[in-house]
PDB file of C-alpha atoms in Angstrom:
ATOM      1  CA  MET A   1      20.957   0.157  31.301  1.00 44.00           C
ATOM      2  CA  SER A   2      24.592  -0.329  30.273  1.00 47.00           C
ATOM      3  CA  VAL A   3      26.220   1.685  27.513  1.00 44.00           C
ATOM      4  CA  LEU A   4      26.466  -1.466  25.373  1.00 46.00           C
ATOM      5  CA  THR A   5      22.809  -2.296  25.923  1.00 40.00           C
ATOM      6  CA  LEU A   6      21.749   1.249  25.102  1.00 34.00           C
ATOM      7  CA  ALA A   7      23.878   1.280  21.959  1.00 39.00           C
ATOM      8  CA  LEU A   8      22.417  -2.059  20.896  1.00 42.00           C
ATOM      9  CA  PHE A   9      18.881  -0.773  21.491  1.00 35.00           C
ATOM     10  CA  ILE A  10      19.505   2.340  19.406  1.00 34.00           C
ATOM     11  CA  PHE A  11      21.133   0.335  16.625  1.00 42.00           C
ATOM     12  CA  THR A  12      18.315  -2.189  16.610  1.00 40.00           C
ATOM     13  CA  SER A  13      15.644   0.547  16.476  1.00 37.00           C
ATOM     14  CA  GLN A  14      17.385   2.301  13.592  1.00 42.00           C
ATOM     15  CA  PHE A  15      18.021  -0.961  11.790  1.00 46.00           C
ATOM     16  CA  MET A  16      14.403  -2.044  12.056  1.00 43.00           C
ATOM     17  CA  ASN A  17      13.296   1.361  10.756  1.00 41.00           C
ATOM     18  CA  LEU A  18      15.409   0.779   7.648  1.00 44.00           C
ATOM     19  CA  CYS A  19      13.907  -2.656   7.151  1.00 50.00           C
ATOM     20  CA  HIS A  20      10.351  -1.452   7.667  1.00 48.00           C
ATOM     21  CA  GLY A  21      10.332   1.763   5.693  1.00 56.00           C
ATOM     22  CA  ALA A  22      11.811   3.618   2.800  1.00 77.00           C
ATOM     23  CA  GLY A  23       9.661   2.435  -0.066  1.00 98.00           C
ATOM     24  CA  ILE A  24       7.431   3.717  -2.847  1.00 99.00           C
ATOM     25  CA  ALA A  25       3.951   2.325  -3.466  1.00 99.00           C
ATOM     26  CA  THR A  26       1.793   2.915  -6.513  1.00 99.00           C
ATOM     27  CA  TYR A  27      -1.451   1.842  -8.161  1.00 99.00           C
ATOM     28  CA  TRP A  28      -1.519  -0.051 -11.444  1.00 99.00           C
ATOM     29  CA  GLY A  29      -4.519  -1.061 -13.531  1.00 99.00           C
ATOM     30  CA  GLN A  30      -6.553   2.056 -14.311  1.00 98.00           C
ATOM     31  CA  HIS A  31      -4.980   3.055 -17.634  1.00 97.00           C
ATOM     32  CA  GLY A  32      -4.730   0.622 -20.511  1.00 95.00           C
ATOM     33  CA  ASP A  33      -1.626   2.317 -21.923  1.00 94.00           C
ATOM     34  CA  GLU A  34       0.405   2.442 -18.700  1.00 98.00           C
ATOM     35  CA  GLY A  35       2.362  -0.671 -19.654  1.00 98.00           C
ATOM     36  CA  THR A  36       2.319  -4.086 -18.030  1.00 98.00           C
ATOM     37  CA  LEU A  37       2.529  -4.840 -14.347  1.00 99.00           C
ATOM     38  CA  ALA A  38       5.837  -6.613 -14.958  1.00 99.00           C
ATOM     39  CA  ALA A  39       7.234  -3.510 -16.663  1.00 99.00           C
ATOM     40  CA  ALA A  40       6.247  -1.388 -13.660  1.00 99.00           C
ATOM     41  CA  CYS A  41       8.051  -3.757 -11.330  1.00 99.00           C
ATOM     42  CA  SER A  42      11.130  -3.931 -13.544  1.00 99.00           C
ATOM     43  CA  THR A  43      11.785  -0.208 -13.015  1.00 98.00           C
ATOM     44  CA  GLY A  44      13.125  -1.074  -9.581  1.00 98.00           C
ATOM     45  CA  ASN A  45      11.368   1.977  -8.139  1.00 98.00           C
ATOM     46  CA  TYR A  46       8.470   0.362  -6.310  1.00 99.00           C
ATOM     47  CA  LYS A  47       8.254  -1.704  -3.157  1.00 98.00           C
ATOM     48  CA  TYR A  48       4.469  -2.117  -3.258  1.00 99.00           C
ATOM     49  CA  ILE A  49       1.960  -2.176  -6.116  1.00 99.00           C
ATOM     50  CA  ASN A  50      -1.809  -2.148  -5.713  1.00 99.00           C
ATOM     51  CA  ILE A  51      -3.800  -3.651  -8.582  1.00 99.00           C
ATOM     52  CA  ALA A  52      -6.787  -1.340  -9.051  1.00 99.00           C
ATOM     53  CA  PHE A  53      -9.670  -2.018  -8.665  1.00 99.00           C
ATOM     54  CA  LEU A  54     -12.273  -4.525  -7.560  1.00 99.00           C
ATOM     55  CA  THR A  55     -15.064  -2.012  -8.136  1.00 99.00           C
ATOM     56  CA  VAL A  56     -18.151  -4.145  -7.497  1.00 99.00           C
ATOM     57  CA  PHE A  57     -18.654  -6.259  -4.387  1.00 99.00           C
ATOM     58  CA  GLY A  58     -20.828  -6.790  -1.341  1.00 99.00           C
ATOM     59  CA  SER A  59     -24.565  -6.682  -0.588  1.00 98.00           C
ATOM     60  CA  GLY A  60     -25.255  -9.683  -2.798  1.00 97.00           C
ATOM     61  CA  ARG A  61     -23.474  -8.301  -5.880  1.00 98.00           C
ATOM     62  CA  THR A  62     -21.295 -10.464  -8.079  1.00 98.00           C
ATOM     63  CA  PRO A  63     -17.755  -9.103  -7.573  1.00 98.00           C
ATOM     64  CA  GLN A  64     -16.233  -7.470 -10.644  1.00 98.00           C
ATOM     65  CA  LEU A  65     -12.743  -6.279 -11.510  1.00 98.00           C
ATOM     66  CA  ASN A  66     -12.219  -3.139 -13.575  1.00 98.00           C
ATOM     67  CA  LEU A  67      -8.735  -3.069 -15.089  1.00 98.00           C
ATOM     68  CA  ALA A  68      -9.350  -0.381 -17.699  1.00 96.00           C
ATOM     69  CA  GLY A  69      -8.734  -2.441 -20.804  1.00 94.00           C
ATOM     70  CA  HIS A  70      -5.712  -4.420 -19.610  1.00 98.00           C
ATOM     71  CA  CYS A  71      -7.874  -7.515 -19.870  1.00 97.00           C
ATOM     72  CA  ASN A  72     -11.531  -8.545 -19.803  1.00 96.00           C
ATOM     73  CA  PRO A  73     -12.219 -10.006 -16.349  1.00 94.00           C
ATOM     74  CA  SER A  74     -15.549 -11.422 -17.512  1.00 91.00           C
ATOM     75  CA  ASP A  75     -13.716 -13.577 -20.070  1.00 93.00           C
ATOM     76  CA  PRO A  76     -12.195 -16.611 -18.318  1.00 88.00           C
ATOM     77  CA  GLY A  77      -8.468 -16.670 -18.852  1.00 92.00           C
ATOM     78  CA  SER A  78      -8.233 -13.142 -20.253  1.00 96.00           C
ATOM     79  CA  CYS A  79      -6.388 -11.850 -17.179  1.00 97.00           C
ATOM     80  CA  SER A  80      -4.227 -14.902 -16.508  1.00 96.00           C
ATOM     81  CA  TRP A  81      -1.126 -13.154 -17.901  1.00 98.00           C
ATOM     82  CA  ILE A  82      -1.366 -10.732 -14.983  1.00 99.00           C
ATOM     83  CA  GLY A  83      -0.807 -13.722 -12.726  1.00 98.00           C
ATOM     84  CA  ASP A  84       2.540 -14.309 -14.419  1.00 98.00           C
ATOM     85  CA  ASP A  85       3.400 -10.635 -13.897  1.00 99.00           C
ATOM     86  CA  ILE A  86       2.431 -10.845 -10.232  1.00 99.00           C
ATOM     87  CA  ALA A  87       4.803 -13.758  -9.759  1.00 99.00           C
ATOM     88  CA  ALA A  88       7.571 -11.867 -11.569  1.00 99.00           C
ATOM     89  CA  CYS A  89       7.079  -8.861  -9.271  1.00 99.00           C
ATOM     90  CA  GLN A  90       7.086 -11.020  -6.157  1.00 99.00           C
ATOM     91  CA  ARG A  91      10.349 -12.654  -7.209  1.00 98.00           C
ATOM     92  CA  GLN A  92      11.833  -9.154  -7.065  1.00 98.00           C
ATOM     93  CA  GLY A  93      10.619  -8.691  -3.494  1.00 98.00           C
ATOM     94  CA  ILE A  94       7.705  -6.429  -4.467  1.00 99.00           C
ATOM     95  CA  ARG A  95       4.464  -6.926  -2.587  1.00 99.00           C
ATOM     96  CA  VAL A  96       1.399  -6.923  -4.816  1.00 99.00           C
ATOM     97  CA  LEU A  97      -2.048  -6.278  -3.370  1.00 99.00           C
ATOM     98  CA  LEU A  98      -5.561  -6.085  -4.797  1.00 99.00           C
ATOM     99  CA  SER A  99      -7.265  -2.745  -4.185  1.00 99.00           C
ATOM    100  CA  LEU A 100     -10.961  -2.652  -3.315  1.00 99.00           C
ATOM    101  CA  GLY A 101     -13.237   0.229  -4.208  1.00 99.00           C
ATOM    102  CA  GLY A 102     -11.915   3.374  -5.848  1.00 98.00           C
ATOM    103  CA  GLY A 103     -13.734   6.560  -6.734  1.00 96.00           C
ATOM    104  CA  LEU A 104     -16.061   4.849  -9.226  1.00 96.00           C
ATOM    105  CA  GLY A 105     -17.887   1.657  -8.479  1.00 97.00           C
ATOM    106  CA  THR A 106     -20.763  -0.037  -6.726  1.00 98.00           C
ATOM    107  CA  TYR A 107     -19.796  -1.517  -3.414  1.00 99.00           C
ATOM    108  CA  SER A 108     -20.959  -1.769   0.186  1.00 99.00           C
ATOM    109  CA  LEU A 109     -21.072  -4.253   3.040  1.00 99.00           C
ATOM    110  CA  SER A 110     -24.602  -4.670   4.315  1.00 98.00           C
ATOM    111  CA  SER A 111     -23.821  -6.705   7.426  1.00 99.00           C
ATOM    112  CA  PRO A 112     -21.033  -8.520   9.276  1.00 99.00           C
ATOM    113  CA  ALA A 113     -22.090 -11.695   7.513  1.00 99.00           C
ATOM    114  CA  ASP A 114     -21.781  -9.934   4.168  1.00 99.00           C
ATOM    115  CA  ALA A 115     -18.280  -8.753   5.107  1.00 99.00           C
ATOM    116  CA  GLN A 116     -17.309 -12.324   5.972  1.00 99.00           C
ATOM    117  CA  GLN A 117     -18.664 -13.527   2.635  1.00 99.00           C
ATOM    118  CA  VAL A 118     -16.556 -10.950   0.776  1.00 99.00           C
ATOM    119  CA  ALA A 119     -13.520 -11.982   2.817  1.00 99.00           C
ATOM    120  CA  ASP A 120     -14.074 -15.605   1.803  1.00 99.00           C
ATOM    121  CA  TYR A 121     -14.405 -14.574  -1.838  1.00 99.00           C
ATOM    122  CA  LEU A 122     -11.154 -12.611  -1.730  1.00 99.00           C
ATOM    123  CA  TRP A 123      -9.355 -15.495  -0.047  1.00 99.00           C
ATOM    124  CA  ASP A 124     -10.581 -18.054  -2.557  1.00 98.00           C
ATOM    125  CA  ASN A 125     -10.080 -15.966  -5.686  1.00 98.00           C
ATOM    126  CA  PHE A 126      -7.000 -13.823  -5.014  1.00 99.00           C
ATOM    127  CA  LEU A 127      -5.207 -15.052  -1.907  1.00 99.00           C
ATOM    128  CA  GLY A 128      -4.360 -18.499  -0.576  1.00 97.00           C
ATOM    129  CA  GLY A 129      -7.657 -20.255  -1.193  1.00 97.00           C
ATOM    130  CA  ASN A 130      -8.992 -22.310  -4.079  1.00 96.00           C
ATOM    131  CA  SER A 131     -11.550 -21.465  -6.732  1.00 96.00           C
ATOM    132  CA  ASN A 132     -12.254 -22.388 -10.334  1.00 94.00           C
ATOM    133  CA  SER A 133     -12.692 -18.708 -11.170  1.00 94.00           C
ATOM    134  CA  ARG A 134      -9.406 -17.147 -10.021  1.00 97.00           C
ATOM    135  CA  PRO A 135      -8.919 -14.184 -12.418  1.00 97.00           C
ATOM    136  CA  PHE A 136      -5.116 -14.247 -12.088  1.00 98.00           C
ATOM    137  CA  GLY A 137      -4.784 -18.010 -12.154  1.00 97.00           C
ATOM    138  CA  ASN A 138      -2.557 -19.582  -9.526  1.00 96.00           C
ATOM    139  CA  ALA A 139      -0.931 -16.296  -8.501  1.00 98.00           C
ATOM    140  CA  VAL A 140      -1.333 -15.575  -4.788  1.00 99.00           C
ATOM    141  CA  LEU A 141      -1.471 -11.885  -3.991  1.00 99.00           C
ATOM    142  CA  ASP A 142       0.254 -10.563  -0.894  1.00 99.00           C
ATOM    143  CA  GLY A 143      -2.780  -8.817   0.497  1.00 99.00           C
ATOM    144  CA  ILE A 144      -5.742  -6.498   0.119  1.00 99.00           C
ATOM    145  CA  ASP A 145      -5.866  -2.704  -0.113  1.00 99.00           C
ATOM    146  CA  PHE A 146      -8.928  -0.733   1.067  1.00 99.00           C
ATOM    147  CA  ASP A 147      -9.536   2.345  -1.108  1.00 99.00           C
ATOM    148  CA  ILE A 148     -13.084   2.925   0.055  1.00 99.00           C
ATOM    149  CA  GLU A 149     -14.390   6.280  -1.175  1.00 98.00           C
ATOM    150  CA  LEU A 150     -18.122   5.644  -1.623  1.00 98.00           C
ATOM    151  CA  GLY A 151     -21.034   4.778   0.636  1.00 97.00           C
ATOM    152  CA  SER A 152     -20.703   4.217   4.350  1.00 96.00           C
ATOM    153  CA  GLY A 153     -17.805   2.772   6.278  1.00 97.00           C
ATOM    154  CA  GLN A 154     -19.924   0.100   7.900  1.00 98.00           C
ATOM    155  CA  ASN A 155     -18.496  -3.400   8.283  1.00 99.00           C
ATOM    156  CA  TYR A 156     -15.114  -2.732   6.698  1.00 99.00           C
ATOM    157  CA  ASP A 157     -13.674  -3.313  10.149  1.00 99.00           C
ATOM    158  CA  VAL A 158     -15.263  -6.763  10.066  1.00 99.00           C
ATOM    159  CA  LEU A 159     -13.789  -7.400   6.614  1.00 99.00           C
ATOM    160  CA  ALA A 160     -10.328  -6.324   7.790  1.00 99.00           C
ATOM    161  CA  ARG A 161     -10.411  -8.598  10.830  1.00 99.00           C
ATOM    162  CA  ALA A 162     -11.669 -11.520   8.747  1.00 99.00           C
ATOM    163  CA  LEU A 163      -8.808 -11.119   6.268  1.00 99.00           C
ATOM    164  CA  ASN A 164      -6.298 -10.675   9.066  1.00 99.00           C
ATOM    165  CA  ARG A 165      -7.385 -13.987  10.572  1.00 99.00           C
ATOM    166  CA  ARG A 166      -6.280 -15.672   7.351  1.00 98.00           C
ATOM    167  CA  SER A 167      -2.637 -14.860   8.103  1.00 98.00           C
ATOM    168  CA  THR A 168      -0.491 -17.812   9.101  1.00 95.00           C
ATOM    169  CA  ALA A 169       3.109 -18.303  10.150  1.00 95.00           C
ATOM    170  CA  GLU A 170       3.862 -19.358   6.579  1.00 94.00           C
ATOM    171  CA  ARG A 171       2.049 -16.550   4.777  1.00 96.00           C
ATOM    172  CA  LYS A 172       0.835 -13.225   6.069  1.00 98.00           C
ATOM    173  CA  VAL A 173      -2.109 -11.432   4.479  1.00 99.00           C
ATOM    174  CA  TYR A 174      -0.971  -7.806   4.300  1.00 99.00           C
ATOM    175  CA  LEU A 175      -3.620  -5.128   4.661  1.00 99.00           C
ATOM    176  CA  SER A 176      -3.383  -1.537   3.489  1.00 99.00           C
ATOM    177  CA  ALA A 177      -5.738   1.426   3.408  1.00 99.00           C
ATOM    178  CA  ALA A 178      -5.878   4.633   1.373  1.00 99.00           C
ATOM    179  CA  PRO A 179      -7.844   7.188   3.420  1.00 99.00           C
ATOM    180  CA  GLN A 180      -8.326  10.828   2.475  1.00 98.00           C
ATOM    181  CA  CYS A 181      -6.210  13.197   4.555  1.00 99.00           C
ATOM    182  CA  PRO A 182      -9.056  14.901   6.505  1.00 99.00           C
ATOM    183  CA  PHE A 183      -8.955  13.138   9.876  1.00 99.00           C
ATOM    184  CA  PRO A 184     -10.635  10.850  10.683  1.00 98.00           C
ATOM    185  CA  ASP A 185     -11.507   9.387   7.316  1.00 98.00           C
ATOM    186  CA  ALA A 186     -15.248   9.160   6.711  1.00 97.00           C
ATOM    187  CA  HIS A 187     -15.106   5.672   5.205  1.00 98.00           C
ATOM    188  CA  LEU A 188     -12.121   3.905   6.753  1.00 99.00           C
ATOM    189  CA  SER A 189     -11.845   5.185  10.310  1.00 99.00           C
ATOM    190  CA  ASP A 190     -13.448   2.140  11.945  1.00 99.00           C
ATOM    191  CA  ALA A 191     -11.432  -0.252   9.816  1.00 99.00           C
ATOM    192  CA  ILE A 192      -8.108   1.460  10.541  1.00 99.00           C
ATOM    193  CA  ASN A 193      -8.929   1.553  14.264  1.00 99.00           C
ATOM    194  CA  THR A 194      -8.896  -2.250  14.342  1.00 99.00           C
ATOM    195  CA  GLY A 195      -5.101  -2.049  14.411  1.00 99.00           C
ATOM    196  CA  VAL A 196      -4.675  -4.798  11.810  1.00 99.00           C
ATOM    197  CA  PHE A 197      -3.440  -2.607   8.931  1.00 99.00           C
ATOM    198  CA  ASP A 198       0.199  -2.868   7.942  1.00 99.00           C
ATOM    199  CA  TYR A 199       0.270   0.153   5.620  1.00 99.00           C
ATOM    200  CA  VAL A 200      -1.815   3.331   5.489  1.00 99.00           C
ATOM    201  CA  TRP A 201      -1.111   5.469   2.417  1.00 99.00           C
ATOM    202  CA  VAL A 202      -2.912   8.715   3.157  1.00 99.00           C
ATOM    203  CA  GLN A 203      -4.119  10.682   0.135  1.00 99.00           C
ATOM    204  CA  PHE A 204      -2.700  14.161   0.703  1.00 99.00           C
ATOM    205  CA  TYR A 205      -4.352  15.537  -2.426  1.00 99.00           C
ATOM    206  CA  ASN A 206      -7.763  16.725  -3.622  1.00 98.00           C
ATOM    207  CA  ASN A 207      -8.264  17.991  -0.067  1.00 98.00           C
ATOM    208  CA  ALA A 208      -7.333  21.656   0.438  1.00 97.00           C
ATOM    209  CA  PRO A 209      -7.202  21.633   4.267  1.00 97.00           C
ATOM    210  CA  CYS A 210      -4.417  19.056   4.448  1.00 99.00           C
ATOM    211  CA  GLN A 211      -2.350  19.217   1.285  1.00 99.00           C
ATOM    212  CA  TYR A 212       0.636  21.048  -0.148  1.00 99.00           C
ATOM    213  CA  ALA A 213      -0.344  24.304  -1.872  1.00 97.00           C
ATOM    214  CA  ASN A 214       1.496  27.276  -3.341  1.00 95.00           C
ATOM    215  CA  GLY A 215       4.861  26.184  -2.044  1.00 96.00           C
ATOM    216  CA  ASN A 216       3.591  25.708   1.510  1.00 97.00           C
ATOM    217  CA  ALA A 217       3.699  22.299   3.193  1.00 98.00           C
ATOM    218  CA  ASN A 218       2.602  23.364   6.691  1.00 98.00           C
ATOM    219  CA  GLN A 219      -0.962  22.023   6.461  1.00 98.00           C
ATOM    220  CA  LEU A 220       0.252  18.754   5.011  1.00 99.00           C
ATOM    221  CA  ILE A 221       2.862  18.250   7.730  1.00 99.00           C
ATOM    222  CA  SER A 222       0.339  19.080  10.451  1.00 99.00           C
ATOM    223  CA  SER A 223      -2.048  16.503   9.020  1.00 99.00           C
ATOM    224  CA  TRP A 224       0.785  13.975   8.687  1.00 99.00           C
ATOM    225  CA  ASN A 225       1.552  14.331  12.384  1.00 99.00           C
ATOM    226  CA  THR A 226      -2.068  13.555  13.193  1.00 99.00           C
ATOM    227  CA  TRP A 227      -2.130  10.499  10.962  1.00 99.00           C
ATOM    228  CA  THR A 228       0.969   9.043  12.606  1.00 98.00           C
ATOM    229  CA  THR A 229      -1.090   8.591  15.788  1.00 98.00           C
ATOM    230  CA  VAL A 230      -3.296   5.876  14.253  1.00 98.00           C
ATOM    231  CA  ASN A 231      -2.869   2.256  15.282  1.00 98.00           C
ATOM    232  CA  ALA A 232      -1.206   0.987  12.099  1.00 98.00           C
ATOM    233  CA  GLY A 233       2.167  -0.373  11.105  1.00 98.00           C
ATOM    234  CA  GLN A 234       3.431   2.268   8.695  1.00 98.00           C
ATOM    235  CA  ILE A 235       2.137   5.552   7.310  1.00 98.00           C
ATOM    236  CA  PHE A 236       2.872   6.679   3.749  1.00 99.00           C
ATOM    237  CA  LEU A 237       2.648  10.090   2.138  1.00 99.00           C
ATOM    238  CA  GLY A 238       0.207   9.784  -0.767  1.00 99.00           C
ATOM    239  CA  VAL A 239       0.798  12.318  -3.552  1.00 99.00           C
ATOM    240  CA  PRO A 240      -0.030  12.696  -7.261  1.00 99.00           C
ATOM    241  CA  ALA A 241       2.779  11.605  -9.585  1.00 99.00           C
ATOM    242  CA  ALA A 242       2.005  14.457 -12.005  1.00 99.00           C
ATOM    243  CA  PRO A 243      -0.074  17.648 -12.035  1.00 99.00           C
ATOM    244  CA  GLY A 244      -2.730  15.894 -14.125  1.00 98.00           C
ATOM    245  CA  ALA A 245      -3.059  12.992 -11.695  1.00 99.00           C
ATOM    246  CA  ALA A 246      -5.244  14.986  -9.288  1.00 99.00           C
ATOM    247  CA  SER A 247      -7.175  18.219  -9.212  1.00 98.00           C
ATOM    248  CA  SER A 248      -4.904  19.622  -6.497  1.00 98.00           C
ATOM    249  CA  GLY A 249      -2.078  18.681  -4.186  1.00 99.00           C
ATOM    250  CA  TYR A 250       0.748  18.012  -6.649  1.00 99.00           C
ATOM    251  CA  ILE A 251       4.200  18.540  -5.119  1.00 99.00           C
ATOM    252  CA  PRO A 252       7.153  19.167  -7.457  1.00 99.00           C
ATOM    253  CA  PRO A 253       9.861  16.557  -6.771  1.00 99.00           C
ATOM    254  CA  ASP A 254      12.398  19.115  -5.530  1.00 98.00           C
ATOM    255  CA  ASP A 255       9.876  20.549  -3.067  1.00 98.00           C
ATOM    256  CA  LEU A 256       8.986  17.063  -1.870  1.00 99.00           C
ATOM    257  CA  LYS A 257      12.658  16.337  -1.236  1.00 98.00           C
ATOM    258  CA  THR A 258      13.459  19.625   0.514  1.00 98.00           C
ATOM    259  CA  GLN A 259      10.247  20.750   2.231  1.00 98.00           C
ATOM    260  CA  VAL A 260       8.310  17.587   3.021  1.00 99.00           C
ATOM    261  CA  LEU A 261      10.394  14.442   3.364  1.00 98.00           C
ATOM    262  CA  PRO A 262      12.905  15.883   5.871  1.00 98.00           C
ATOM    263  CA  ASN A 263       9.956  16.719   8.142  1.00 98.00           C
ATOM    264  CA  ILE A 264       8.239  13.327   8.006  1.00 98.00           C
ATOM    265  CA  ARG A 265      11.083  10.815   7.701  1.00 96.00           C
ATOM    266  CA  THR A 266      11.805  11.160  11.420  1.00 95.00           C
ATOM    267  CA  SER A 267       8.464   9.585  12.317  1.00 96.00           C
ATOM    268  CA  PRO A 268       8.856   6.024  13.645  1.00 95.00           C
ATOM    269  CA  LYS A 269       5.879   5.045  11.493  1.00 97.00           C
ATOM    270  CA  TYR A 270       7.235   6.585   8.289  1.00 97.00           C
ATOM    271  CA  GLY A 271       6.939   4.028   5.512  1.00 98.00           C
ATOM    272  CA  GLY A 272       7.620   6.042   2.382  1.00 99.00           C
ATOM    273  CA  VAL A 273       5.584   7.588  -0.408  1.00 99.00           C
ATOM    274  CA  MET A 274       2.543   6.396  -2.339  1.00 99.00           C
ATOM    275  CA  LEU A 275       2.161   7.705  -5.884  1.00 99.00           C
ATOM    276  CA  TRP A 276      -1.083   7.943  -7.811  1.00 99.00           C
ATOM    277  CA  SER A 277      -0.556   6.336 -10.209  1.00 99.00           C
ATOM    278  CA  ARG A 278       1.744   4.239 -12.374  1.00 99.00           C
ATOM    279  CA  PHE A 279       0.324   5.839 -15.532  1.00 99.00           C
ATOM    280  CA  PHE A 280       1.232   9.343 -14.336  1.00 99.00           C
ATOM    281  CA  ASP A 281       4.630   8.379 -12.969  1.00 99.00           C
ATOM    282  CA  ASN A 282       6.886   9.799 -15.667  1.00 98.00           C
ATOM    283  CA  GLU A 283      10.187   9.645 -13.773  1.00 98.00           C
ATOM    284  CA  TYR A 284       8.697  11.087 -10.561  1.00 99.00           C
ATOM    285  CA  SER A 285       9.557   7.934  -8.620  1.00 99.00           C
ATOM    286  CA  THR A 286      13.063   7.986 -10.072  1.00 99.00           C
ATOM    287  CA  ALA A 287      13.518  11.597  -8.972  1.00 99.00           C
ATOM    288  CA  ILE A 288      12.473  10.987  -5.359  1.00 99.00           C
ATOM    289  CA  LYS A 289      13.596   7.417  -4.696  1.00 98.00           C
ATOM    290  CA  ASP A 290      16.871   8.162  -2.933  1.00 97.00           C
ATOM    291  CA  SER A 291      15.255  10.867  -0.807  1.00 98.00           C
ATOM    292  CA  VAL A 292      12.434   8.529   0.196  1.00 98.00           C
ATOM    293  CA  ASN A 293      15.193   6.277   1.490  1.00 90.00           C
ATOM    294  CA  GLY A 294      16.671   9.087   3.535  1.00 85.00           C
ATOM    295  CA  GLY A 295      19.142  10.242   0.900  1.00 66.00           C
ATOM    296  CA  SER A 296      21.040   6.980   0.765  1.00 41.00           C
ATOM    297  CA  ARG A 297      21.233   4.365  -1.895  1.00 37.00           C
ATOM    298  CA  SER A 298      18.255   2.062  -2.340  1.00 36.00           C
ATOM    299  CA  ARG A 299      18.215  -0.845   0.091  1.00 36.00           C
ATOM    300  CA  LYS A 300      16.613  -4.233  -0.184  1.00 37.00           C
ATOM    301  CA  SER A 301      15.876  -6.007   3.069  1.00 34.00           C
ATOM    302  CA  GLY A 302      16.430  -9.705   3.505  1.00 33.00           C
ATOM    303  CA  SER A 303      12.746 -10.531   3.642  1.00 35.00           C
ATOM    304  CA  GLU A 304      12.214  -8.702   0.362  1.00 37.00           C
ATOM    305  CA  SER A 305      14.726 -10.992  -1.258  1.00 35.00           C
ATOM    306  CA  GLY A 306      12.960 -13.920   0.360  1.00 35.00           C
ATOM    307  CA  SER A 307      15.763 -14.972   2.686  1.00 33.00           C
ATOM    308  CA  GLY A 308      15.335 -13.038   5.933  1.00 36.00           C
ATOM    309  CA  LEU A 309      18.051 -10.825   7.325  1.00 36.00           C
ATOM    310  CA  HIS A 310      20.193 -12.073  10.204  1.00 34.00           C
ATOM    311  CA  ILE A 311      22.739  -9.999  12.052  1.00 33.00           C
ATOM    312  CA  SER A 312      24.594 -10.939  15.222  1.00 33.00           C
ATOM    313  CA  ILE A 313      26.259  -8.477  17.579  1.00 35.00           C
ATOM    314  CA  GLY A 314      28.239  -9.916  20.459  1.00 37.00           C
ATOM    315  CA  GLY A 315      26.520 -13.234  19.948  1.00 35.00           C
ATOM    316  CA  LEU A 316      23.026 -11.693  20.154  1.00 36.00           C
ATOM    317  CA  PRO A 317      21.009 -12.408  17.007  1.00 38.00           C
ATOM    318  CA  ILE A 318      18.960  -9.639  15.459  1.00 34.00           C
ATOM    319  CA  ILE A 319      16.429 -10.694  12.865  1.00 33.00           C
ATOM    320  CA  GLY A 320      14.752  -8.078  10.702  1.00 36.00           C
ATOM    321  CA  ASN A 321      11.573  -8.726   8.741  1.00 33.00           C
ATOM    322  CA  PRO A 322       9.355  -5.962   7.359  1.00 36.00           C
TER     323      PRO A 322
END
């Protein structure tokens, strides 16, 4: 391998890491006084937002959204304004996903056929399909997030594959998962092992064996290193955005920047930080944003701005898309 080729390889690897990582994700929808989705996006702090949650689905149930007073999903048209906010966020390069499950709800997948039926429902009502009952109107979400915390993990792998098959050259269906940090996750292990997930935001909180505690990040970092072995695109550090956001696992911003991020940013699969949640994020994302990006100024990749990023070195084109 020539020196030029080696240099180009190193540059390309580093460049693609920048395009693929360095972002903050959060969850919006579980507190009626957290502000609008558009307001969350306008902060400029987030790269991904999960709308939480679709709390009822599967096993013959009629799917139901729970958006904590933001709108009444059972009233046709009540949530259509969220569709306008979704479009506004996407124009800023922010990917918006619908999160399934959560810690409170009634959901399960009784069979592979049931999983396929739920996939069809999600496609028709939230993604690129057609339905007369789309809660967010004509807005097309970027993908689906799996925050499965109840019941068994059966058939979520089938659901993930079914959604992944809906991706086309024109529009990809992004898939994310929010497992608990004990490895492997009791509910999402089979799904994540399919290898079709783009983002895995691991919840490093409410779990003493694998979270930050009393100024010590060793258990968290050890668990992080295990999670980076999974077959997924990018891994995110999931943390509470305030002490009251979780029963344990809160990391003060300065400790996150000095004790944790320097030890995980070197991972090729590092994608950034996930914060629970928008309601609790009182300047936490602002405090950590530059450090999430490796201490540099915030970057926006070409694909985020909708144009694609094209660089040529010595006549060789390099195209970066997250």
